[in-house]
Amino acid sequence: MSLKRIAEELGLSLTTVSRALNGYPEVAAATRRDVMAAALRLNYKPDARARGLALGRADAVGIVFPITTGDLGDQQFLQVASSMSERFAQAGLDLLIMSAPAQDELAAYERAITGRHIGVFVVPRTRLHDRRLELLQSRNVPFVAYGRSSLPAQSSYPWFDFDNLAGARMATDRLLRLGHRRIAYLGAPPEYNFADQRYAGFCASLKAAGVALKPTSVQRNALERRSGYAAMQKLLALPQRPTAVLVDNNLAGIGAVHAVLHSGLVLGRDLSVIVYDGLGSDSVVRTSVTAVMQPTPAATGLALAELTLARMRDEPVESLQKLCMPELEIGDSDGPPPATS
């Protein structure tokens, strides 16, 4: 008789069954009693090799991340991962970050699941239609999504996210109040759920103000410094240059701001720029940038870790969904449109 049979009968994950049978204190007493009773009823006899594999799964949290050179310079991601790692270490768990080609993430998940090294996954940068979440659900593998997805249904899994639509509206409404009407958008590819939500908030604010959005004023192809730089150059080269730009991610924002400075324009005077998540504490840009700010990376990592630990305890899914509200942090990178515009 296998652990899988017990897990299927009780509707629990393999991780929880394994930890219950091996006396882990974080497993609820009632769950442990149910597991022990099922094991006795089904005449379960642990196999030494299977037990070691099961414990190996339970003692590691996995992140599959298509790391590029831009991601290795993503200070915020590294801080989130560091904070998660510290909390997991306190619980006797390791955090394993597995690199994978962007086009081959599902295969990396398959290898990790088959290898039985991971007890629970944290899935970053969720997409509008996320096949990774579908795969994990179909295999009954526990996970916490760092962000939401329209597929599968958000109500069916644990997630941690920010109110991206509200944050984009805060930034756009500020630019509108300052008098801008030629507002451009520079963002990540629309396949990412956060990018879709932020763009929707931007468009909603413009529509409410009766401001038309020109397709040429939208660049949705930037999720790292180099592409952010190139996208801003395209916006600056338009026959009628925008007077303000909202950038929906910090990596592209770094490149975009440098493109503005290299062009000889003055932030906040010649062109207003607001960057989601700011430029980071290691920025060499002297102008303080107006930003839509979310909890610190350390706080985000801790929140993700706590949700993950709760998921391992099989707490109800509806209690494992956390939405945080962003705030607008005013800097010197935005102001009224130039008089000549």
PDB file of N, CA and C in Angstrom, residues 216-300:
ATOM      1  N   THR A 216       0.469  54.080 -30.979  1.00  0.00           N
ATOM      2  CA  THR A 216       1.915  54.332 -31.063  1.00  0.00           C
ATOM      3  C   THR A 216       2.506  54.728 -29.718  1.00  0.00           C
ATOM      4  N   SER A 217       1.660  55.080 -28.764  1.00  0.00           N
ATOM      5  CA  SER A 217       2.131  55.479 -27.433  1.00  0.00           C
ATOM      6  C   SER A 217       2.168  54.315 -26.457  1.00  0.00           C
ATOM      7  N   VAL A 218       2.058  53.111 -26.963  1.00  0.00           N
ATOM      8  CA  VAL A 218       2.050  51.912 -26.116  1.00  0.00           C
ATOM      9  C   VAL A 218       3.193  50.988 -26.533  1.00  0.00           C
ATOM     10  N   GLN A 219       4.049  50.650 -25.588  1.00  0.00           N
ATOM     11  CA  GLN A 219       5.146  49.702 -25.796  1.00  0.00           C
ATOM     12  C   GLN A 219       5.001  48.609 -24.735  1.00  0.00           C
ATOM     13  N   ARG A 220       4.565  47.434 -25.146  1.00  0.00           N
ATOM     14  CA  ARG A 220       4.356  46.348 -24.181  1.00  0.00           C
ATOM     15  C   ARG A 220       5.262  45.160 -24.525  1.00  0.00           C
ATOM     16  N   ASN A 221       6.545  45.379 -24.398  1.00  0.00           N
ATOM     17  CA  ASN A 221       7.513  44.351 -24.784  1.00  0.00           C
ATOM     18  C   ASN A 221       8.768  44.397 -23.919  1.00  0.00           C
ATOM     19  N   ALA A 222       8.683  45.033 -22.734  1.00  0.00           N
ATOM     20  CA  ALA A 222       9.895  45.297 -21.958  1.00  0.00           C
ATOM     21  C   ALA A 222       9.791  44.745 -20.539  1.00  0.00           C
ATOM     22  N   LEU A 223      10.695  43.807 -20.217  1.00  0.00           N
ATOM     23  CA  LEU A 223      10.754  43.256 -18.867  1.00  0.00           C
ATOM     24  C   LEU A 223      12.200  43.147 -18.380  1.00  0.00           C
ATOM     25  N   GLU A 224      13.056  43.934 -18.955  1.00  0.00           N
ATOM     26  CA  GLU A 224      14.437  44.037 -18.462  1.00  0.00           C
ATOM     27  C   GLU A 224      15.027  45.362 -18.941  1.00  0.00           C
ATOM     28  N   ARG A 225      16.226  45.674 -18.503  1.00  0.00           N
ATOM     29  CA  ARG A 225      16.793  47.009 -18.703  1.00  0.00           C
ATOM     30  C   ARG A 225      16.958  47.369 -20.180  1.00  0.00           C
ATOM     31  N   ARG A 226      17.522  46.446 -20.946  1.00  0.00           N
ATOM     32  CA  ARG A 226      17.831  46.754 -22.342  1.00  0.00           C
ATOM     33  C   ARG A 226      16.555  47.023 -23.145  1.00  0.00           C
ATOM     34  N   SER A 227      15.535  46.176 -22.962  1.00  0.00           N
ATOM     35  CA  SER A 227      14.287  46.383 -23.701  1.00  0.00           C
ATOM     36  C   SER A 227      13.552  47.621 -23.209  1.00  0.00           C
ATOM     37  N   GLY A 228      13.702  47.940 -21.923  1.00  0.00           N
ATOM     38  CA  GLY A 228      13.108  49.173 -21.406  1.00  0.00           C
ATOM     39  C   GLY A 228      13.758  50.404 -22.024  1.00  0.00           C
ATOM     40  N   TYR A 229      15.072  50.346 -22.202  1.00  0.00           N
ATOM     41  CA  TYR A 229      15.807  51.442 -22.825  1.00  0.00           C
ATOM     42  C   TYR A 229      15.344  51.628 -24.271  1.00  0.00           C
ATOM     43  N   ALA A 230      15.255  50.509 -25.004  1.00  0.00           N
ATOM     44  CA  ALA A 230      14.860  50.581 -26.413  1.00  0.00           C
ATOM     45  C   ALA A 230      13.424  51.068 -26.563  1.00  0.00           C
ATOM     46  N   ALA A 231      12.533  50.611 -25.686  1.00  0.00           N
ATOM     47  CA  ALA A 231      11.129  51.025 -25.769  1.00  0.00           C
ATOM     48  C   ALA A 231      10.982  52.524 -25.505  1.00  0.00           C
ATOM     49  N   MET A 232      11.726  53.041 -24.541  1.00  0.00           N
ATOM     50  CA  MET A 232      11.654  54.480 -24.262  1.00  0.00           C
ATOM     51  C   MET A 232      12.216  55.280 -25.431  1.00  0.00           C
ATOM     52  N   GLN A 233      13.265  54.786 -26.068  1.00  0.00           N
ATOM     53  CA  GLN A 233      13.800  55.484 -27.238  1.00  0.00           C
ATOM     54  C   GLN A 233      12.744  55.613 -28.334  1.00  0.00           C
ATOM     55  N   LYS A 234      11.946  54.578 -28.530  1.00  0.00           N
ATOM     56  CA  LYS A 234      10.877  54.632 -29.537  1.00  0.00           C
ATOM     57  C   LYS A 234       9.838  55.686 -29.170  1.00  0.00           C
ATOM     58  N   LEU A 235       9.492  55.768 -27.912  1.00  0.00           N
ATOM     59  CA  LEU A 235       8.497  56.761 -27.480  1.00  0.00           C
ATOM     60  C   LEU A 235       9.040  58.182 -27.649  1.00  0.00           C
ATOM     61  N   LEU A 236      10.320  58.360 -27.341  1.00  0.00           N
ATOM     62  CA  LEU A 236      10.916  59.695 -27.462  1.00  0.00           C
ATOM     63  C   LEU A 236      11.070  60.116 -28.922  1.00  0.00           C
ATOM     64  N   ALA A 237      11.094  59.139 -29.828  1.00  0.00           N
ATOM     65  CA  ALA A 237      11.275  59.451 -31.251  1.00  0.00           C
ATOM     66  C   ALA A 237       9.952  59.710 -31.969  1.00  0.00           C
ATOM     67  N   LEU A 238       8.813  59.625 -31.271  1.00  0.00           N
ATOM     68  CA  LEU A 238       7.525  59.869 -31.913  1.00  0.00           C
ATOM     69  C   LEU A 238       7.435  61.320 -32.405  1.00  0.00           C
ATOM     70  N   PRO A 239       6.755  61.557 -33.521  1.00  0.00           N
ATOM     71  CA  PRO A 239       6.616  62.937 -34.026  1.00  0.00           C
ATOM     72  C   PRO A 239       6.048  63.885 -32.979  1.00  0.00           C
ATOM     73  N   GLN A 240       5.073  63.383 -32.213  1.00  0.00           N
ATOM     74  CA  GLN A 240       4.552  64.162 -31.097  1.00  0.00           C
ATOM     75  C   GLN A 240       4.874  63.394 -29.824  1.00  0.00           C
ATOM     76  N   ARG A 241       5.956  63.799 -29.189  1.00  0.00           N
ATOM     77  CA  ARG A 241       6.467  63.070 -28.038  1.00  0.00           C
ATOM     78  C   ARG A 241       5.472  63.126 -26.873  1.00  0.00           C
ATOM     79  N   PRO A 242       5.305  62.018 -26.127  1.00  0.00           N
ATOM     80  CA  PRO A 242       4.450  62.083 -24.940  1.00  0.00           C
ATOM     81  C   PRO A 242       5.038  63.026 -23.898  1.00  0.00           C
ATOM     82  N   THR A 243       4.178  63.564 -23.083  1.00  0.00           N
ATOM     83  CA  THR A 243       4.659  64.431 -21.992  1.00  0.00           C
ATOM     84  C   THR A 243       4.845  63.634 -20.707  1.00  0.00           C
ATOM     85  N   ALA A 244       4.308  62.395 -20.667  1.00  0.00           N
ATOM     86  CA  ALA A 244       4.437  61.550 -19.484  1.00  0.00           C
ATOM     87  C   ALA A 244       4.423  60.085 -19.901  1.00  0.00           C
ATOM     88  N   VAL A 245       5.093  59.238 -19.108  1.00  0.00           N
ATOM     89  CA  VAL A 245       5.156  57.805 -19.381  1.00  0.00           C
ATOM     90  C   VAL A 245       4.979  57.051 -18.068  1.00  0.00           C
ATOM     91  N   LEU A 246       4.100  56.045 -18.096  1.00  0.00           N
ATOM     92  CA  LEU A 246       3.973  55.112 -16.981  1.00  0.00           C
ATOM     93  C   LEU A 246       4.680  53.823 -17.361  1.00  0.00           C
ATOM     94  N   VAL A 247       5.621  53.381 -16.532  1.00  0.00           N
ATOM     95  CA  VAL A 247       6.364  52.140 -16.762  1.00  0.00           C
ATOM     96  C   VAL A 247       5.871  51.106 -15.754  1.00  0.00           C
ATOM     97  N   ASP A 248       5.451  49.918 -16.236  1.00  0.00           N
ATOM     98  CA  ASP A 248       4.768  48.987 -15.337  1.00  0.00           C
ATOM     99  C   ASP A 248       5.655  47.986 -14.615  1.00  0.00           C
ATOM    100  N   ASN A 249       6.994  48.075 -14.764  1.00  0.00           N
ATOM    101  CA  ASN A 249       7.861  47.192 -13.983  1.00  0.00           C
ATOM    102  C   ASN A 249       9.214  47.845 -13.777  1.00  0.00           C
ATOM    103  N   ASN A 250       9.859  47.506 -12.695  1.00  0.00           N
ATOM    104  CA  ASN A 250      11.070  48.227 -12.294  1.00  0.00           C
ATOM    105  C   ASN A 250      12.273  47.926 -13.174  1.00  0.00           C
ATOM    106  N   LEU A 251      12.372  46.701 -13.714  1.00  0.00           N
ATOM    107  CA  LEU A 251      13.525  46.390 -14.557  1.00  0.00           C
ATOM    108  C   LEU A 251      13.499  47.217 -15.832  1.00  0.00           C
ATOM    109  N   ALA A 252      12.355  47.254 -16.498  1.00  0.00           N
ATOM    110  CA  ALA A 252      12.230  48.107 -17.683  1.00  0.00           C
ATOM    111  C   ALA A 252      12.359  49.568 -17.294  1.00  0.00           C
ATOM    112  N   GLY A 253      11.901  49.901 -16.091  1.00  0.00           N
ATOM    113  CA  GLY A 253      11.974  51.283 -15.619  1.00  0.00           C
ATOM    114  C   GLY A 253      13.398  51.799 -15.519  1.00  0.00           C
ATOM    115  N   ILE A 254      14.308  50.935 -15.101  1.00  0.00           N
ATOM    116  CA  ILE A 254      15.712  51.347 -15.005  1.00  0.00           C
ATOM    117  C   ILE A 254      16.235  51.735 -16.385  1.00  0.00           C
ATOM    118  N   GLY A 255      15.979  50.889 -17.372  1.00  0.00           N
ATOM    119  CA  GLY A 255      16.427  51.202 -18.725  1.00  0.00           C
ATOM    120  C   GLY A 255      15.729  52.426 -19.289  1.00  0.00           C
ATOM    121  N   ALA A 256      14.412  52.550 -19.018  1.00  0.00           N
ATOM    122  CA  ALA A 256      13.645  53.677 -19.548  1.00  0.00           C
ATOM    123  C   ALA A 256      14.150  55.006 -19.000  1.00  0.00           C
ATOM    124  N   VAL A 257      14.411  55.059 -17.708  1.00  0.00           N
ATOM    125  CA  VAL A 257      14.896  56.298 -17.100  1.00  0.00           C
ATOM    126  C   VAL A 257      16.262  56.674 -17.650  1.00  0.00           C
ATOM    127  N   HIS A 258      17.134  55.696 -17.844  1.00  0.00           N
ATOM    128  CA  HIS A 258      18.451  56.006 -18.411  1.00  0.00           C
ATOM    129  C   HIS A 258      18.337  56.501 -19.846  1.00  0.00           C
ATOM    130  N   ALA A 259      17.370  55.986 -20.597  1.00  0.00           N
ATOM    131  CA  ALA A 259      17.167  56.475 -21.960  1.00  0.00           C
ATOM    132  C   ALA A 259      16.758  57.944 -21.946  1.00  0.00           C
ATOM    133  N   VAL A 260      15.906  58.317 -21.002  1.00  0.00           N
ATOM    134  CA  VAL A 260      15.494  59.726 -20.879  1.00  0.00           C
ATOM    135  C   VAL A 260      16.693  60.603 -20.554  1.00  0.00           C
ATOM    136  N   LEU A 261      17.494  60.182 -19.588  1.00  0.00           N
ATOM    137  CA  LEU A 261      18.644  60.980 -19.177  1.00  0.00           C
ATOM    138  C   LEU A 261      19.689  61.073 -20.291  1.00  0.00           C
ATOM    139  N   HIS A 262      19.910  59.964 -20.997  1.00  0.00           N
ATOM    140  CA  HIS A 262      20.890  59.981 -22.087  1.00  0.00           C
ATOM    141  C   HIS A 262      20.443  60.856 -23.260  1.00  0.00           C
ATOM    142  N   SER A 263      19.140  61.092 -23.365  1.00  0.00           N
ATOM    143  CA  SER A 263      18.630  61.952 -24.436  1.00  0.00           C
ATOM    144  C   SER A 263      18.796  63.434 -24.115  1.00  0.00           C
ATOM    145  N   GLY A 264      19.206  63.723 -22.889  1.00  0.00           N
ATOM    146  CA  GLY A 264      19.384  65.116 -22.486  1.00  0.00           C
ATOM    147  C   GLY A 264      18.159  65.752 -21.870  1.00  0.00           C
ATOM    148  N   LEU A 265      17.072  64.984 -21.731  1.00  0.00           N
ATOM    149  CA  LEU A 265      15.854  65.517 -21.119  1.00  0.00           C
ATOM    150  C   LEU A 265      15.969  65.488 -19.597  1.00  0.00           C
ATOM    151  N   VAL A 266      15.234  66.386 -18.955  1.00  0.00           N
ATOM    152  CA  VAL A 266      15.226  66.461 -17.491  1.00  0.00           C
ATOM    153  C   VAL A 266      13.947  65.822 -16.973  1.00  0.00           C
ATOM    154  N   LEU A 267      14.115  64.811 -16.124  1.00  0.00           N
ATOM    155  CA  LEU A 267      12.965  64.135 -15.532  1.00  0.00           C
ATOM    156  C   LEU A 267      12.137  65.109 -14.701  1.00  0.00           C
ATOM    157  N   GLY A 268      10.850  65.066 -14.878  1.00  0.00           N
ATOM    158  CA  GLY A 268       9.964  65.916 -14.098  1.00  0.00           C
ATOM    159  C   GLY A 268       9.745  67.293 -14.688  1.00  0.00           C
ATOM    160  N   ARG A 269      10.622  67.688 -15.634  1.00  0.00           N
ATOM    161  CA  ARG A 269      10.454  68.991 -16.288  1.00  0.00           C
ATOM    162  C   ARG A 269      10.117  68.806 -17.762  1.00  0.00           C
ATOM    163  N   ASP A 270      10.994  68.082 -18.480  1.00  0.00           N
ATOM    164  CA  ASP A 270      10.761  67.848 -19.907  1.00  0.00           C
ATOM    165  C   ASP A 270       9.872  66.627 -20.148  1.00  0.00           C
ATOM    166  N   LEU A 271       9.940  65.671 -19.257  1.00  0.00           N
ATOM    167  CA  LEU A 271       9.156  64.449 -19.382  1.00  0.00           C
ATOM    168  C   LEU A 271       8.882  63.892 -17.985  1.00  0.00           C
ATOM    169  N   SER A 272       7.619  63.582 -17.710  1.00  0.00           N
ATOM    170  CA  SER A 272       7.255  62.979 -16.425  1.00  0.00           C
ATOM    171  C   SER A 272       7.261  61.459 -16.564  1.00  0.00           C
ATOM    172  N   VAL A 273       7.839  60.780 -15.567  1.00  0.00           N
ATOM    173  CA  VAL A 273       7.921  59.323 -15.589  1.00  0.00           C
ATOM    174  C   VAL A 273       7.552  58.778 -14.211  1.00  0.00           C
ATOM    175  N   ILE A 274       6.654  57.795 -14.203  1.00  0.00           N
ATOM    176  CA  ILE A 274       6.337  57.060 -12.984  1.00  0.00           C
ATOM    177  C   ILE A 274       6.674  55.594 -13.236  1.00  0.00           C
ATOM    178  N   VAL A 275       7.381  54.979 -12.299  1.00  0.00           N
ATOM    179  CA  VAL A 275       7.842  53.599 -12.460  1.00  0.00           C
ATOM    180  C   VAL A 275       7.232  52.722 -11.368  1.00  0.00           C
ATOM    181  N   TYR A 276       6.578  51.653 -11.778  1.00  0.00           N
ATOM    182  CA  TYR A 276       6.057  50.681 -10.818  1.00  0.00           C
ATOM    183  C   TYR A 276       7.220  50.038 -10.066  1.00  0.00           C
ATOM    184  N   ASP A 277       7.192  50.078  -8.747  1.00  0.00           N
ATOM    185  CA  ASP A 277       8.220  49.513  -7.854  1.00  0.00           C
ATOM    186  C   ASP A 277       9.506  50.340  -7.788  1.00  0.00           C
ATOM    187  N   GLY A 278       9.545  51.490  -8.477  1.00  0.00           N
ATOM    188  CA  GLY A 278      10.717  52.349  -8.381  1.00  0.00           C
ATOM    189  C   GLY A 278      11.943  51.761  -9.058  1.00  0.00           C
ATOM    190  N   LEU A 279      13.097  52.320  -8.744  1.00  0.00           N
ATOM    191  CA  LEU A 279      14.342  51.892  -9.388  1.00  0.00           C
ATOM    192  C   LEU A 279      15.216  51.025  -8.487  1.00  0.00           C
ATOM    193  N   GLY A 280      14.822  50.847  -7.240  1.00  0.00           N
ATOM    194  CA  GLY A 280      15.629  50.039  -6.329  1.00  0.00           C
ATOM    195  C   GLY A 280      16.608  50.871  -5.540  1.00  0.00           C
ATOM    196  N   SER A 281      17.034  50.324  -4.419  1.00  0.00           N
ATOM    197  CA  SER A 281      17.909  51.071  -3.507  1.00  0.00           C
ATOM    198  C   SER A 281      19.315  51.253  -4.045  1.00  0.00           C
ATOM    199  N   ASP A 282      19.698  50.488  -5.080  1.00  0.00           N
ATOM    200  CA  ASP A 282      21.054  50.599  -5.625  1.00  0.00           C
ATOM    201  C   ASP A 282      21.105  51.516  -6.843  1.00  0.00           C
ATOM    202  N   SER A 283      20.018  52.252  -7.097  1.00  0.00           N
ATOM    203  CA  SER A 283      19.977  53.122  -8.273  1.00  0.00           C
ATOM    204  C   SER A 283      21.010  54.238  -8.172  1.00  0.00           C
ATOM    205  N   VAL A 284      21.637  54.561  -9.323  1.00  0.00           N
ATOM    206  CA  VAL A 284      22.602  55.669  -9.363  1.00  0.00           C
ATOM    207  C   VAL A 284      21.959  56.933  -9.927  1.00  0.00           C
ATOM    208  N   VAL A 285      20.663  56.864 -10.241  1.00  0.00           N
ATOM    209  CA  VAL A 285      19.954  58.042 -10.739  1.00  0.00           C
ATOM    210  C   VAL A 285      19.738  59.010  -9.586  1.00  0.00           C
ATOM    211  N   ARG A 286      20.134  60.270  -9.788  1.00  0.00           N
ATOM    212  CA  ARG A 286      20.053  61.231  -8.694  1.00  0.00           C
ATOM    213  C   ARG A 286      18.641  61.718  -8.439  1.00  0.00           C
ATOM    214  N   THR A 287      17.826  61.772  -9.472  1.00  0.00           N
ATOM    215  CA  THR A 287      16.442  62.223  -9.308  1.00  0.00           C
ATOM    216  C   THR A 287      15.617  61.137  -8.615  1.00  0.00           C
ATOM    217  N   SER A 288      14.901  61.505  -7.566  1.00  0.00           N
ATOM    218  CA  SER A 288      14.013  60.535  -6.922  1.00  0.00           C
ATOM    219  C   SER A 288      12.809  60.307  -7.839  1.00  0.00           C
ATOM    220  N   VAL A 289      12.495  59.059  -8.073  1.00  0.00           N
ATOM    221  CA  VAL A 289      11.472  58.701  -9.049  1.00  0.00           C
ATOM    222  C   VAL A 289      10.136  58.454  -8.359  1.00  0.00           C
ATOM    223  N   THR A 290       9.090  59.085  -8.875  1.00  0.00           N
ATOM    224  CA  THR A 290       7.744  58.800  -8.396  1.00  0.00           C
ATOM    225  C   THR A 290       7.402  57.352  -8.736  1.00  0.00           C
ATOM    226  N   ALA A 291       6.861  56.627  -7.765  1.00  0.00           N
ATOM    227  CA  ALA A 291       6.699  55.187  -7.953  1.00  0.00           C
ATOM    228  C   ALA A 291       5.425  54.672  -7.286  1.00  0.00           C
ATOM    229  N   VAL A 292       4.877  53.622  -7.877  1.00  0.00           N
ATOM    230  CA  VAL A 292       3.832  52.843  -7.218  1.00  0.00           C
ATOM    231  C   VAL A 292       4.556  51.791  -6.390  1.00  0.00           C
ATOM    232  N   MET A 293       4.435  51.906  -5.082  1.00  0.00           N
ATOM    233  CA  MET A 293       5.218  51.045  -4.202  1.00  0.00           C
ATOM    234  C   MET A 293       4.347  49.991  -3.532  1.00  0.00           C
ATOM    235  N   GLN A 294       4.927  48.816  -3.364  1.00  0.00           N
ATOM    236  CA  GLN A 294       4.278  47.689  -2.720  1.00  0.00           C
ATOM    237  C   GLN A 294       5.092  47.322  -1.488  1.00  0.00           C
ATOM    238  N   PRO A 295       4.641  46.346  -0.686  1.00  0.00           N
ATOM    239  CA  PRO A 295       5.449  45.941   0.469  1.00  0.00           C
ATOM    240  C   PRO A 295       6.886  45.660   0.066  1.00  0.00           C
ATOM    241  N   THR A 296       7.810  45.864   0.976  1.00  0.00           N
ATOM    242  CA  THR A 296       9.214  45.641   0.668  1.00  0.00           C
ATOM    243  C   THR A 296       9.431  44.207   0.204  1.00  0.00           C
ATOM    244  N   PRO A 297      10.470  43.958  -0.594  1.00  0.00           N
ATOM    245  CA  PRO A 297      10.746  42.580  -1.016  1.00  0.00           C
ATOM    246  C   PRO A 297      10.886  41.621   0.162  1.00  0.00           C
ATOM    247  N   ALA A 298      11.474  42.107   1.258  1.00  0.00           N
ATOM    248  CA  ALA A 298      11.625  41.244   2.434  1.00  0.00           C
ATOM    249  C   ALA A 298      10.265  40.857   3.000  1.00  0.00           C
ATOM    250  N   ALA A 299       9.350  41.834   3.078  1.00  0.00           N
ATOM    251  CA  ALA A 299       8.005  41.556   3.592  1.00  0.00           C
ATOM    252  C   ALA A 299       7.242  40.638   2.641  1.00  0.00           C
ATOM    253  N   THR A 300       7.432  40.843   1.339  1.00  0.00           N
ATOM    254  CA  THR A 300       6.781  39.987   0.350  1.00  0.00           C
ATOM    255  C   THR A 300       7.281  38.544   0.474  1.00  0.00           C
TER     256      THR A 300
END
